[in-house]
């Protein structure tokens, strides 16, 4: 859509982008130019969301605009970074101004909440997909990574697990409205940016749960060259998720379902007195890091099961 590309960027994105930390040079030139403060380092992440793969074709544009930014903010949260700048490449099947208006409203509402500035954009024609590159700032020597977990560390998760996966199933079956808490967890995830920032200097490792607790905790275990035991009874689960597990006859369902965008992190055993600031984020201790590789789940009946990674983007 070459003739109207500039007007789309202007109308729906440039005019709304003037908030947050302004770049040295923003939209309108061949590149944006960023000035990173001397005492800071830049954390950068890119994510693509494709219609029919990462979101439903029926997705409401306002919520989709929020979600594409939320899932990227979640990656900054996992590193403990403070959101600063974002650029977006959007591929559209056609120019639908009503759709674009709602999409950009949702996007900028969340951008404003985190004081983010849009520094660049690209528009092309094709099947609907959105690619976001997000940039955040970290103090020069601090960061959360996947590789710092030590034997004896406690494992925590924020929020509750499995609601977004259950919400996806409900949304696919048109069973309930967007007001349902599980559907809302799927369509409108809340990135744990403030929690991530408070974990800087406290947590030894951290990841956001996008592919499922088992898969994402495995990333920490593999990067840190350790194993873990999780006490199944301690998993933070809503009544709706518990009901679903009973219905399915599958106790292990919450470990493999994704899209929660909660944080999973480890803290040293010596920080047993997790302070009230962190507890206010609704975190739950679910297990402990061990020397023996692999992820073991201790079931209420005393049985232990070992879990594999779970969901992968490319099936073998
Ligand atoms: Mg991530």
PDB file of C-alpha atoms and ligand atoms in Angstrom:
ATOM      1  CA  UNK A   1       0.000   0.000   0.000  1.00  0.00           C
ATOM      2  CA  UNK A   2       2.692   2.506  -1.001  1.00  0.00           C
ATOM      3  CA  UNK A   3       0.513   5.535  -1.785  1.00  0.00           C
ATOM      4  CA  UNK A   4      -1.186   5.659   1.583  1.00  0.00           C
ATOM      5  CA  UNK A   5       1.493   4.233   3.855  1.00  0.00           C
ATOM      6  CA  UNK A   6       2.590   7.618   5.155  1.00  0.00           C
ATOM      7  CA  UNK A   7      -0.927   8.803   5.815  1.00  0.00           C
ATOM      8  CA  UNK A   8      -1.681   5.633   7.819  1.00  0.00           C
ATOM      9  CA  UNK A   9       1.405   6.065   9.980  1.00  0.00           C
ATOM     10  CA  UNK A  10       0.614   9.761  10.438  1.00  0.00           C
ATOM     11  CA  UNK A  11      -3.059   9.354  11.131  1.00  0.00           C
ATOM     12  CA  UNK A  12      -2.980   6.411  13.487  1.00  0.00           C
ATOM     13  CA  UNK A  13       0.488   6.281  14.950  1.00  0.00           C
ATOM     14  CA  UNK A  14       2.729   9.383  14.658  1.00  0.00           C
ATOM     15  CA  UNK A  15       0.239  11.832  16.106  1.00  0.00           C
ATOM     16  CA  UNK A  16      -0.383   9.658  19.142  1.00  0.00           C
ATOM     17  CA  UNK A  17       3.260   8.816  19.761  1.00  0.00           C
ATOM     18  CA  UNK A  18       4.333  12.006  21.488  1.00  0.00           C
ATOM     19  CA  UNK A  19       4.533  10.694  25.040  1.00  0.00           C
ATOM     20  CA  UNK A  20       7.118   9.008  27.210  1.00  0.00           C
ATOM     21  CA  UNK A  21      10.873   9.405  26.902  1.00  0.00           C
ATOM     22  CA  UNK A  22      11.373  11.272  23.597  1.00  0.00           C
ATOM     23  CA  UNK A  23      14.072   9.828  21.334  1.00  0.00           C
ATOM     24  CA  UNK A  24      16.850  12.058  20.041  1.00  0.00           C
ATOM     25  CA  UNK A  25      15.142  11.658  16.651  1.00  0.00           C
ATOM     26  CA  UNK A  26      11.804   9.858  16.178  1.00  0.00           C
ATOM     27  CA  UNK A  27       9.388   8.967  13.366  1.00  0.00           C
ATOM     28  CA  UNK A  28       9.886  10.820  10.088  1.00  0.00           C
ATOM     29  CA  UNK A  29      13.496  10.129   9.153  1.00  0.00           C
ATOM     30  CA  UNK A  30      15.187   6.986   7.824  1.00  0.00           C
ATOM     31  CA  UNK A  31      16.168   5.875  11.324  1.00  0.00           C
ATOM     32  CA  UNK A  32      15.281   6.800  14.861  1.00  0.00           C
ATOM     33  CA  UNK A  33      18.189   7.919  17.045  1.00  0.00           C
ATOM     34  CA  UNK A  34      18.261   6.999  20.711  1.00  0.00           C
ATOM     35  CA  UNK A  35      20.355   8.573  23.411  1.00  0.00           C
ATOM     36  CA  UNK A  36      20.922   6.058  26.212  1.00  0.00           C
ATOM     37  CA  UNK A  37      21.859   7.710  29.531  1.00  0.00           C
ATOM     38  CA  UNK A  38      25.460   7.039  30.642  1.00  0.00           C
ATOM     39  CA  UNK A  39      24.488   4.988  33.674  1.00  0.00           C
ATOM     40  CA  UNK A  40      22.012   2.808  31.745  1.00  0.00           C
ATOM     41  CA  UNK A  41      22.088  -0.102  29.270  1.00  0.00           C
ATOM     42  CA  UNK A  42      19.491  -0.952  26.634  1.00  0.00           C
ATOM     43  CA  UNK A  43      17.376  -4.161  26.783  1.00  0.00           C
ATOM     44  CA  UNK A  44      15.865  -5.038  23.373  1.00  0.00           C
ATOM     45  CA  UNK A  45      13.328  -7.693  22.363  1.00  0.00           C
ATOM     46  CA  UNK A  46      11.318  -8.472  19.194  1.00  0.00           C
ATOM     47  CA  UNK A  47       8.120 -10.471  18.910  1.00  0.00           C
ATOM     48  CA  UNK A  48       5.814 -11.217  15.966  1.00  0.00           C
ATOM     49  CA  UNK A  49       2.118 -11.981  16.356  1.00  0.00           C
ATOM     50  CA  UNK A  50       0.362 -13.595  13.378  1.00  0.00           C
ATOM     51  CA  UNK A  51      -3.390 -13.839  12.948  1.00  0.00           C
ATOM     52  CA  UNK A  52      -4.576 -17.416  13.392  1.00  0.00           C
ATOM     53  CA  UNK A  53      -1.299 -18.423  15.070  1.00  0.00           C
ATOM     54  CA  UNK A  54      -0.841 -16.033  18.002  1.00  0.00           C
ATOM     55  CA  UNK A  55      -4.289 -14.459  18.091  1.00  0.00           C
ATOM     56  CA  UNK A  56      -7.775 -15.393  16.926  1.00  0.00           C
ATOM     57  CA  UNK A  57      -9.061 -14.006  13.621  1.00  0.00           C
ATOM     58  CA  UNK A  58     -12.056 -12.667  15.559  1.00  0.00           C
ATOM     59  CA  UNK A  59      -9.878 -10.593  17.943  1.00  0.00           C
ATOM     60  CA  UNK A  60     -11.273  -7.161  18.804  1.00  0.00           C
ATOM     61  CA  UNK A  61      -8.765  -4.575  17.469  1.00  0.00           C
ATOM     62  CA  UNK A  62      -8.661  -2.523  20.693  1.00  0.00           C
ATOM     63  CA  UNK A  63      -7.649  -5.546  22.802  1.00  0.00           C
ATOM     64  CA  UNK A  64      -5.271  -6.759  20.095  1.00  0.00           C
ATOM     65  CA  UNK A  65      -3.520  -3.367  20.115  1.00  0.00           C
ATOM     66  CA  UNK A  66      -3.036  -3.722  23.870  1.00  0.00           C
ATOM     67  CA  UNK A  67      -1.941  -7.345  23.693  1.00  0.00           C
ATOM     68  CA  UNK A  68       0.794  -6.901  21.063  1.00  0.00           C
ATOM     69  CA  UNK A  69       2.426  -4.372  23.352  1.00  0.00           C
ATOM     70  CA  UNK A  70       1.645  -6.315  26.575  1.00  0.00           C
ATOM     71  CA  UNK A  71       3.430  -9.494  25.449  1.00  0.00           C
ATOM     72  CA  UNK A  72       6.502  -7.436  24.553  1.00  0.00           C
ATOM     73  CA  UNK A  73       6.364  -5.526  27.838  1.00  0.00           C
ATOM     74  CA  UNK A  74       6.326  -8.925  29.520  1.00  0.00           C
ATOM     75  CA  UNK A  75       9.771  -9.661  28.037  1.00  0.00           C
ATOM     76  CA  UNK A  76      11.106  -6.394  29.463  1.00  0.00           C
ATOM     77  CA  UNK A  77       9.522  -7.339  32.804  1.00  0.00           C
ATOM     78  CA  UNK A  78      11.374 -10.667  32.746  1.00  0.00           C
ATOM     79  CA  UNK A  79      14.685  -8.765  32.525  1.00  0.00           C
ATOM     80  CA  UNK A  80      13.725  -6.166  35.132  1.00  0.00           C
ATOM     81  CA  UNK A  81      13.920  -3.369  32.538  1.00  0.00           C
ATOM     82  CA  UNK A  82      12.009  -0.081  32.555  1.00  0.00           C
ATOM     83  CA  UNK A  83      10.047   0.404  29.293  1.00  0.00           C
ATOM     84  CA  UNK A  84      11.244   3.298  27.105  1.00  0.00           C
ATOM     85  CA  UNK A  85      10.809   2.954  23.341  1.00  0.00           C
ATOM     86  CA  UNK A  86       8.936   0.781  20.865  1.00  0.00           C
ATOM     87  CA  UNK A  87       8.777   0.375  17.070  1.00  0.00           C
ATOM     88  CA  UNK A  88       6.102  -1.494  15.136  1.00  0.00           C
ATOM     89  CA  UNK A  89       5.850  -3.149  11.718  1.00  0.00           C
ATOM     90  CA  UNK A  90       2.270  -3.955  10.795  1.00  0.00           C
ATOM     91  CA  UNK A  91       1.049  -5.977   7.809  1.00  0.00           C
ATOM     92  CA  UNK A  92      -2.602  -5.363   6.937  1.00  0.00           C
ATOM     93  CA  UNK A  93      -4.853  -7.169   4.448  1.00  0.00           C
ATOM     94  CA  UNK A  94      -6.534  -3.837   3.619  1.00  0.00           C
ATOM     95  CA  UNK A  95      -6.907  -0.329   5.040  1.00  0.00           C
ATOM     96  CA  UNK A  96      -9.785  -0.463   7.499  1.00  0.00           C
ATOM     97  CA  UNK A  97      -9.779   2.884   9.291  1.00  0.00           C
ATOM     98  CA  UNK A  98     -12.254   1.848  11.988  1.00  0.00           C
ATOM     99  CA  UNK A  99     -10.077  -1.191  12.795  1.00  0.00           C
ATOM    100  CA  UNK A 100      -6.857   0.863  12.779  1.00  0.00           C
ATOM    101  CA  UNK A 101      -8.392   3.515  15.025  1.00  0.00           C
ATOM    102  CA  UNK A 102      -9.358   0.979  17.682  1.00  0.00           C
ATOM    103  CA  UNK A 103      -6.101  -0.940  17.351  1.00  0.00           C
ATOM    104  CA  UNK A 104      -3.992   2.189  17.846  1.00  0.00           C
ATOM    105  CA  UNK A 105      -6.225   3.345  20.746  1.00  0.00           C
ATOM    106  CA  UNK A 106      -5.555   0.052  22.573  1.00  0.00           C
ATOM    107  CA  UNK A 107      -1.847   0.162  21.756  1.00  0.00           C
ATOM    108  CA  UNK A 108      -1.329   3.737  22.920  1.00  0.00           C
ATOM    109  CA  UNK A 109      -3.427   3.342  26.056  1.00  0.00           C
ATOM    110  CA  UNK A 110      -0.958   0.740  27.328  1.00  0.00           C
ATOM    111  CA  UNK A 111       2.035   2.679  25.916  1.00  0.00           C
ATOM    112  CA  UNK A 112       0.916   5.693  27.934  1.00  0.00           C
ATOM    113  CA  UNK A 113       0.543   3.634  31.112  1.00  0.00           C
ATOM    114  CA  UNK A 114       4.225   2.685  30.813  1.00  0.00           C
ATOM    115  CA  UNK A 115       5.397   6.055  29.519  1.00  0.00           C
ATOM    116  CA  UNK A 116       6.592   4.585  26.214  1.00  0.00           C
ATOM    117  CA  UNK A 117       7.387   6.483  23.038  1.00  0.00           C
ATOM    118  CA  UNK A 118       6.781   4.990  19.554  1.00  0.00           C
ATOM    119  CA  UNK A 119       9.959   5.691  17.592  1.00  0.00           C
ATOM    120  CA  UNK A 120       9.245   4.076  14.234  1.00  0.00           C
ATOM    121  CA  UNK A 121       6.805   2.131  12.131  1.00  0.00           C
ATOM    122  CA  UNK A 122       6.376   0.308   8.858  1.00  0.00           C
ATOM    123  CA  UNK A 123       3.181  -0.651   7.042  1.00  0.00           C
ATOM    124  CA  UNK A 124       2.840  -3.344   4.385  1.00  0.00           C
ATOM    125  CA  UNK A 125      -0.003  -5.232   2.732  1.00  0.00           C
ATOM    126  CA  UNK A 126      -0.629  -8.946   3.340  1.00  0.00           C
ATOM    127  CA  UNK A 127      -2.116 -11.321   5.934  1.00  0.00           C
ATOM    128  CA  UNK A 128      -2.507  -9.559   9.296  1.00  0.00           C
ATOM    129  CA  UNK A 129       0.612  -9.685  11.449  1.00  0.00           C
ATOM    130  CA  UNK A 130       2.316  -7.306  13.841  1.00  0.00           C
ATOM    131  CA  UNK A 131       5.990  -7.192  14.799  1.00  0.00           C
ATOM    132  CA  UNK A 132       7.056  -5.146  17.773  1.00  0.00           C
ATOM    133  CA  UNK A 133      10.582  -4.251  18.794  1.00  0.00           C
ATOM    134  CA  UNK A 134      10.610  -3.037  22.353  1.00  0.00           C
ATOM    135  CA  UNK A 135      13.427  -1.281  24.201  1.00  0.00           C
ATOM    136  CA  UNK A 136      13.848  -0.755  27.912  1.00  0.00           C
ATOM    137  CA  UNK A 137      16.483   0.671  30.211  1.00  0.00           C
ATOM    138  CA  UNK A 138      18.437  -1.133  32.928  1.00  0.00           C
ATOM    139  CA  UNK A 139      20.974   0.180  35.429  1.00  0.00           C
ATOM    140  CA  UNK A 140      24.436  -0.438  33.932  1.00  0.00           C
ATOM    141  CA  UNK A 141      25.353  -3.521  35.964  1.00  0.00           C
ATOM    142  CA  UNK A 142      21.954  -5.008  36.818  1.00  0.00           C
ATOM    143  CA  UNK A 143      19.706  -7.421  34.948  1.00  0.00           C
ATOM    144  CA  UNK A 144      17.538 -10.483  35.437  1.00  0.00           C
ATOM    145  CA  UNK A 145      18.526 -13.471  33.299  1.00  0.00           C
ATOM    146  CA  UNK A 146      17.588 -17.136  32.956  1.00  0.00           C
ATOM    147  CA  UNK A 147      21.016 -18.389  33.917  1.00  0.00           C
ATOM    148  CA  UNK A 148      21.540 -17.419  37.552  1.00  0.00           C
ATOM    149  CA  UNK A 149      19.457 -19.986  39.487  1.00  0.00           C
ATOM    150  CA  UNK A 150      21.430 -21.832  42.201  1.00  0.00           C
ATOM    151  CA  UNK A 151      20.810 -25.086  44.052  1.00  0.00           C
ATOM    152  CA  UNK A 152      18.659 -24.326  47.094  1.00  0.00           C
ATOM    153  CA  UNK A 153      16.968 -21.250  45.576  1.00  0.00           C
ATOM    154  CA  UNK A 154      13.204 -20.970  46.018  1.00  0.00           C
ATOM    155  CA  UNK A 155      11.023 -20.861  42.885  1.00  0.00           C
ATOM    156  CA  UNK A 156       8.167 -18.349  42.743  1.00  0.00           C
ATOM    157  CA  UNK A 157       5.443 -17.452  40.242  1.00  0.00           C
ATOM    158  CA  UNK A 158       3.294 -14.330  40.127  1.00  0.00           C
ATOM    159  CA  UNK A 159      -0.494 -14.305  39.772  1.00  0.00           C
ATOM    160  CA  UNK A 160      -2.226 -17.550  38.875  1.00  0.00           C
ATOM    161  CA  UNK A 161      -1.461 -20.128  36.217  1.00  0.00           C
ATOM    162  CA  UNK A 162      -3.627 -21.581  33.448  1.00  0.00           C
ATOM    163  CA  UNK A 163      -6.304 -18.882  33.218  1.00  0.00           C
ATOM    164  CA  UNK A 164      -5.189 -17.601  29.814  1.00  0.00           C
ATOM    165  CA  UNK A 165      -5.031 -21.127  28.377  1.00  0.00           C
ATOM    166  CA  UNK A 166      -8.513 -21.837  29.646  1.00  0.00           C
ATOM    167  CA  UNK A 167      -9.635 -18.439  28.318  1.00  0.00           C
ATOM    168  CA  UNK A 168      -8.341 -19.332  24.852  1.00  0.00           C
ATOM    169  CA  UNK A 169     -10.388 -22.546  24.887  1.00  0.00           C
ATOM    170  CA  UNK A 170     -13.481 -20.618  25.965  1.00  0.00           C
ATOM    171  CA  UNK A 171     -12.926 -17.887  23.356  1.00  0.00           C
ATOM    172  CA  UNK A 172     -12.493 -20.516  20.626  1.00  0.00           C
ATOM    173  CA  UNK A 173     -15.764 -22.147  21.586  1.00  0.00           C
ATOM    174  CA  UNK A 174     -17.609 -18.774  21.797  1.00  0.00           C
ATOM    175  CA  UNK A 175     -18.793 -20.076  25.153  1.00  0.00           C
ATOM    176  CA  UNK A 176     -18.577 -16.859  27.141  1.00  0.00           C
ATOM    177  CA  UNK A 177     -18.066 -13.120  26.774  1.00  0.00           C
ATOM    178  CA  UNK A 178     -14.891 -11.074  27.163  1.00  0.00           C
ATOM    179  CA  UNK A 179     -16.075 -10.292  30.695  1.00  0.00           C
ATOM    180  CA  UNK A 180     -15.192 -13.834  31.752  1.00  0.00           C
ATOM    181  CA  UNK A 181     -12.016 -13.668  33.895  1.00  0.00           C
ATOM    182  CA  UNK A 182     -10.281 -16.455  31.952  1.00  0.00           C
ATOM    183  CA  UNK A 183     -11.121 -14.994  28.519  1.00  0.00           C
ATOM    184  CA  UNK A 184      -9.913 -11.629  29.782  1.00  0.00           C
ATOM    185  CA  UNK A 185      -6.626 -13.202  30.993  1.00  0.00           C
ATOM    186  CA  UNK A 186      -6.087 -14.454  27.424  1.00  0.00           C
ATOM    187  CA  UNK A 187      -7.196 -11.366  25.492  1.00  0.00           C
ATOM    188  CA  UNK A 188      -5.871  -8.720  27.866  1.00  0.00           C
ATOM    189  CA  UNK A 189      -2.785  -9.994  29.739  1.00  0.00           C
ATOM    190  CA  UNK A 190      -1.211  -7.706  32.346  1.00  0.00           C
ATOM    191  CA  UNK A 191       2.584  -7.541  32.019  1.00  0.00           C
ATOM    192  CA  UNK A 192       4.402  -7.694  35.387  1.00  0.00           C
ATOM    193  CA  UNK A 193       6.669  -4.741  34.698  1.00  0.00           C
ATOM    194  CA  UNK A 194       6.731  -3.323  38.253  1.00  0.00           C
ATOM    195  CA  UNK A 195       7.393  -6.747  39.792  1.00  0.00           C
ATOM    196  CA  UNK A 196      10.293  -7.306  37.365  1.00  0.00           C
ATOM    197  CA  UNK A 197      11.829  -3.984  38.371  1.00  0.00           C
ATOM    198  CA  UNK A 198      11.574  -4.885  42.054  1.00  0.00           C
ATOM    199  CA  UNK A 199      13.205  -8.259  41.446  1.00  0.00           C
ATOM    200  CA  UNK A 200      16.389  -6.571  40.178  1.00  0.00           C
ATOM    201  CA  UNK A 201      19.116  -7.342  42.699  1.00  0.00           C
ATOM    202  CA  UNK A 202      16.861  -9.842  44.520  1.00  0.00           C
ATOM    203  CA  UNK A 203      16.070 -12.638  42.045  1.00  0.00           C
ATOM    204  CA  UNK A 204      18.826 -14.935  40.770  1.00  0.00           C
ATOM    205  CA  UNK A 205      16.869 -15.795  37.594  1.00  0.00           C
ATOM    206  CA  UNK A 206      13.614 -14.796  35.931  1.00  0.00           C
ATOM    207  CA  UNK A 207      11.478 -15.566  32.855  1.00  0.00           C
ATOM    208  CA  UNK A 208       7.979 -14.637  31.732  1.00  0.00           C
ATOM    209  CA  UNK A 209       5.538 -17.515  31.239  1.00  0.00           C
ATOM    210  CA  UNK A 210       4.526 -17.402  27.586  1.00  0.00           C
ATOM    211  CA  UNK A 211       4.791 -21.032  26.472  1.00  0.00           C
ATOM    212  CA  UNK A 212       3.738 -22.688  29.742  1.00  0.00           C
ATOM    213  CA  UNK A 213       5.200 -23.112  33.227  1.00  0.00           C
ATOM    214  CA  UNK A 214       6.989 -26.352  32.351  1.00  0.00           C
ATOM    215  CA  UNK A 215       8.550 -25.046  29.121  1.00  0.00           C
ATOM    216  CA  UNK A 216       9.577 -21.710  30.599  1.00  0.00           C
ATOM    217  CA  UNK A 217      10.885 -23.100  33.893  1.00  0.00           C
ATOM    218  CA  UNK A 218      12.900 -25.569  31.781  1.00  0.00           C
ATOM    219  CA  UNK A 219      14.537 -22.552  30.083  1.00  0.00           C
ATOM    220  CA  UNK A 220      15.742 -21.388  33.517  1.00  0.00           C
ATOM    221  CA  UNK A 221      16.863 -24.914  34.493  1.00  0.00           C
ATOM    222  CA  UNK A 222      18.777 -25.455  31.247  1.00  0.00           C
ATOM    223  CA  UNK A 223      20.386 -22.007  31.229  1.00  0.00           C
ATOM    224  CA  UNK A 224      21.346 -22.356  34.915  1.00  0.00           C
ATOM    225  CA  UNK A 225      22.397 -26.044  34.573  1.00  0.00           C
ATOM    226  CA  UNK A 226      20.224 -27.140  37.483  1.00  0.00           C
ATOM    227  CA  UNK A 227      16.979 -29.089  38.124  1.00  0.00           C
ATOM    228  CA  UNK A 228      13.892 -28.422  40.228  1.00  0.00           C
ATOM    229  CA  UNK A 229      11.113 -29.893  42.320  1.00  0.00           C
ATOM    230  CA  UNK A 230       7.701 -28.246  42.286  1.00  0.00           C
ATOM    231  CA  UNK A 231       5.117 -29.014  44.988  1.00  0.00           C
ATOM    232  CA  UNK A 232       1.935 -29.438  42.965  1.00  0.00           C
ATOM    233  CA  UNK A 233      -0.349 -28.447  45.843  1.00  0.00           C
ATOM    234  CA  UNK A 234       1.247 -25.000  46.043  1.00  0.00           C
ATOM    235  CA  UNK A 235       0.470 -23.962  42.432  1.00  0.00           C
ATOM    236  CA  UNK A 236      -1.684 -20.814  42.416  1.00  0.00           C
ATOM    237  CA  UNK A 237      -4.806 -21.975  40.534  1.00  0.00           C
ATOM    238  CA  UNK A 238      -8.224 -20.365  40.229  1.00  0.00           C
ATOM    239  CA  UNK A 239     -11.414 -22.346  40.907  1.00  0.00           C
ATOM    240  CA  UNK A 240     -12.156 -22.286  37.166  1.00  0.00           C
ATOM    241  CA  UNK A 241      -8.793 -23.878  36.344  1.00  0.00           C
ATOM    242  CA  UNK A 242      -9.235 -26.494  39.085  1.00  0.00           C
ATOM    243  CA  UNK A 243     -12.671 -27.340  37.690  1.00  0.00           C
ATOM    244  CA  UNK A 244     -11.215 -27.646  34.205  1.00  0.00           C
ATOM    245  CA  UNK A 245      -8.481 -30.007  35.453  1.00  0.00           C
ATOM    246  CA  UNK A 246     -11.084 -32.196  37.149  1.00  0.00           C
ATOM    247  CA  UNK A 247     -13.228 -32.167  34.000  1.00  0.00           C
ATOM    248  CA  UNK A 248     -10.247 -33.166  31.848  1.00  0.00           C
ATOM    249  CA  UNK A 249      -8.976 -35.673  34.428  1.00  0.00           C
ATOM    250  CA  UNK A 250      -5.580 -34.007  33.933  1.00  0.00           C
ATOM    251  CA  UNK A 251      -3.769 -32.726  37.021  1.00  0.00           C
ATOM    252  CA  UNK A 252      -0.769 -31.636  34.987  1.00  0.00           C
ATOM    253  CA  UNK A 253      -2.678 -29.422  32.531  1.00  0.00           C
ATOM    254  CA  UNK A 254      -1.544 -26.075  34.089  1.00  0.00           C
ATOM    255  CA  UNK A 255       2.122 -26.905  33.428  1.00  0.00           C
ATOM    256  CA  UNK A 256       1.714 -27.055  29.662  1.00  0.00           C
ATOM    257  CA  UNK A 257      -0.708 -24.252  28.931  1.00  0.00           C
ATOM    258  CA  UNK A 258       0.729 -20.864  27.870  1.00  0.00           C
ATOM    259  CA  UNK A 259      -0.083 -17.169  27.415  1.00  0.00           C
ATOM    260  CA  UNK A 260      -0.245 -16.285  31.131  1.00  0.00           C
ATOM    261  CA  UNK A 261       2.571 -13.689  30.964  1.00  0.00           C
ATOM    262  CA  UNK A 262       3.207 -14.077  34.670  1.00  0.00           C
ATOM    263  CA  UNK A 263       6.805 -14.135  35.946  1.00  0.00           C
ATOM    264  CA  UNK A 264       8.577 -17.269  37.160  1.00  0.00           C
ATOM    265  CA  UNK A 265      11.707 -16.455  39.184  1.00  0.00           C
ATOM    266  CA  UNK A 266      14.152 -17.794  41.745  1.00  0.00           C
ATOM    267  CA  UNK A 267      15.476 -16.167  44.911  1.00  0.00           C
ATOM    268  CA  UNK A 268      18.258 -17.361  47.245  1.00  0.00           C
ATOM    269  CA  UNK A 269      17.131 -19.548  50.136  1.00  0.00           C
ATOM    270  CA  UNK A 270      18.575 -16.903  52.456  1.00  0.00           C
ATOM    271  CA  UNK A 271      15.837 -14.487  51.300  1.00  0.00           C
ATOM    272  CA  UNK A 272      13.192 -16.421  53.167  1.00  0.00           C
ATOM    273  CA  UNK A 273      11.752 -13.177  54.401  1.00  0.00           C
ATOM    274  CA  UNK A 274      10.476 -12.105  50.963  1.00  0.00           C
ATOM    275  CA  UNK A 275       9.516  -8.534  51.752  1.00  0.00           C
ATOM    276  CA  UNK A 276       6.012  -7.174  51.738  1.00  0.00           C
ATOM    277  CA  UNK A 277       6.645  -5.082  48.609  1.00  0.00           C
ATOM    278  CA  UNK A 278       7.109  -8.283  46.621  1.00  0.00           C
ATOM    279  CA  UNK A 279       4.288 -10.137  48.355  1.00  0.00           C
ATOM    280  CA  UNK A 280       1.949  -7.293  47.348  1.00  0.00           C
ATOM    281  CA  UNK A 281       2.380  -8.485  43.743  1.00  0.00           C
ATOM    282  CA  UNK A 282       0.654 -11.761  44.596  1.00  0.00           C
ATOM    283  CA  UNK A 283       3.615 -14.111  44.328  1.00  0.00           C
ATOM    284  CA  UNK A 284       3.603 -17.766  45.406  1.00  0.00           C
ATOM    285  CA  UNK A 285       6.469 -20.103  46.283  1.00  0.00           C
ATOM    286  CA  UNK A 286       6.028 -23.304  44.260  1.00  0.00           C
ATOM    287  CA  UNK A 287       9.276 -25.225  44.631  1.00  0.00           C
ATOM    288  CA  UNK A 288      13.021 -25.390  44.977  1.00  0.00           C
ATOM    289  CA  UNK A 289      16.063 -25.565  42.697  1.00  0.00           C
ATOM    290  CA  UNK A 290      18.003 -28.843  42.948  1.00  0.00           C
ATOM    291  CA  UNK A 291      21.246 -30.265  41.612  1.00  0.00           C
ATOM    292  CA  UNK A 292      19.615 -33.201  39.781  1.00  0.00           C
ATOM    293  CA  UNK A 293      18.651 -32.105  36.228  1.00  0.00           C
ATOM    294  CA  UNK A 294      14.982 -32.167  35.126  1.00  0.00           C
ATOM    295  CA  UNK A 295      11.673 -30.898  36.469  1.00  0.00           C
ATOM    296  CA  UNK A 296       9.998 -33.086  39.093  1.00  0.00           C
ATOM    297  CA  UNK A 297       6.433 -32.517  40.274  1.00  0.00           C
ATOM    298  CA  UNK A 298       5.506 -33.783  43.748  1.00  0.00           C
ATOM    299  CA  UNK A 299       1.851 -34.790  43.650  1.00  0.00           C
ATOM    300  CA  UNK A 300      -0.397 -34.732  46.739  1.00  0.00           C
ATOM    301  CA  UNK A 301      -0.448 -38.565  46.897  1.00  0.00           C
ATOM    302  CA  UNK A 302       3.332 -38.629  47.341  1.00  0.00           C
ATOM    303  CA  UNK A 303       3.960 -39.675  43.727  1.00  0.00           C
ATOM    304  CA  UNK A 304       6.674 -37.823  41.748  1.00  0.00           C
ATOM    305  CA  UNK A 305       6.413 -37.230  37.998  1.00  0.00           C
ATOM    306  CA  UNK A 306       9.075 -35.799  35.723  1.00  0.00           C
ATOM    307  CA  UNK A 307       7.895 -33.288  33.121  1.00  0.00           C
ATOM    308  CA  UNK A 308       9.349 -32.669  29.689  1.00  0.00           C
ATOM    309  CA  UNK A 309       9.538 -29.186  28.262  1.00  0.00           C
ATOM    310  CA  UNK A 310       5.956 -29.005  26.990  1.00  0.00           C
ATOM    311  CA  UNK A 311       4.767 -26.798  24.166  1.00  0.00           C
ATOM    312  CA  UNK A 312       7.276 -25.885  21.454  1.00  0.00           C
ATOM    313  CA  UNK A 313       6.756 -23.573  18.482  1.00  0.00           C
ATOM    314  CA  UNK A 314       8.037 -26.210  16.079  1.00  0.00           C
ATOM    315  CA  UNK A 315       6.861 -29.739  16.748  1.00  0.00           C
ATOM    316  CA  UNK A 316       9.441 -32.447  16.151  1.00  0.00           C
TER     317      UNK A 316
HETATM  318 MG1  LIG B   1       9.809 -14.140  27.205  1.00  0.00          MG
END
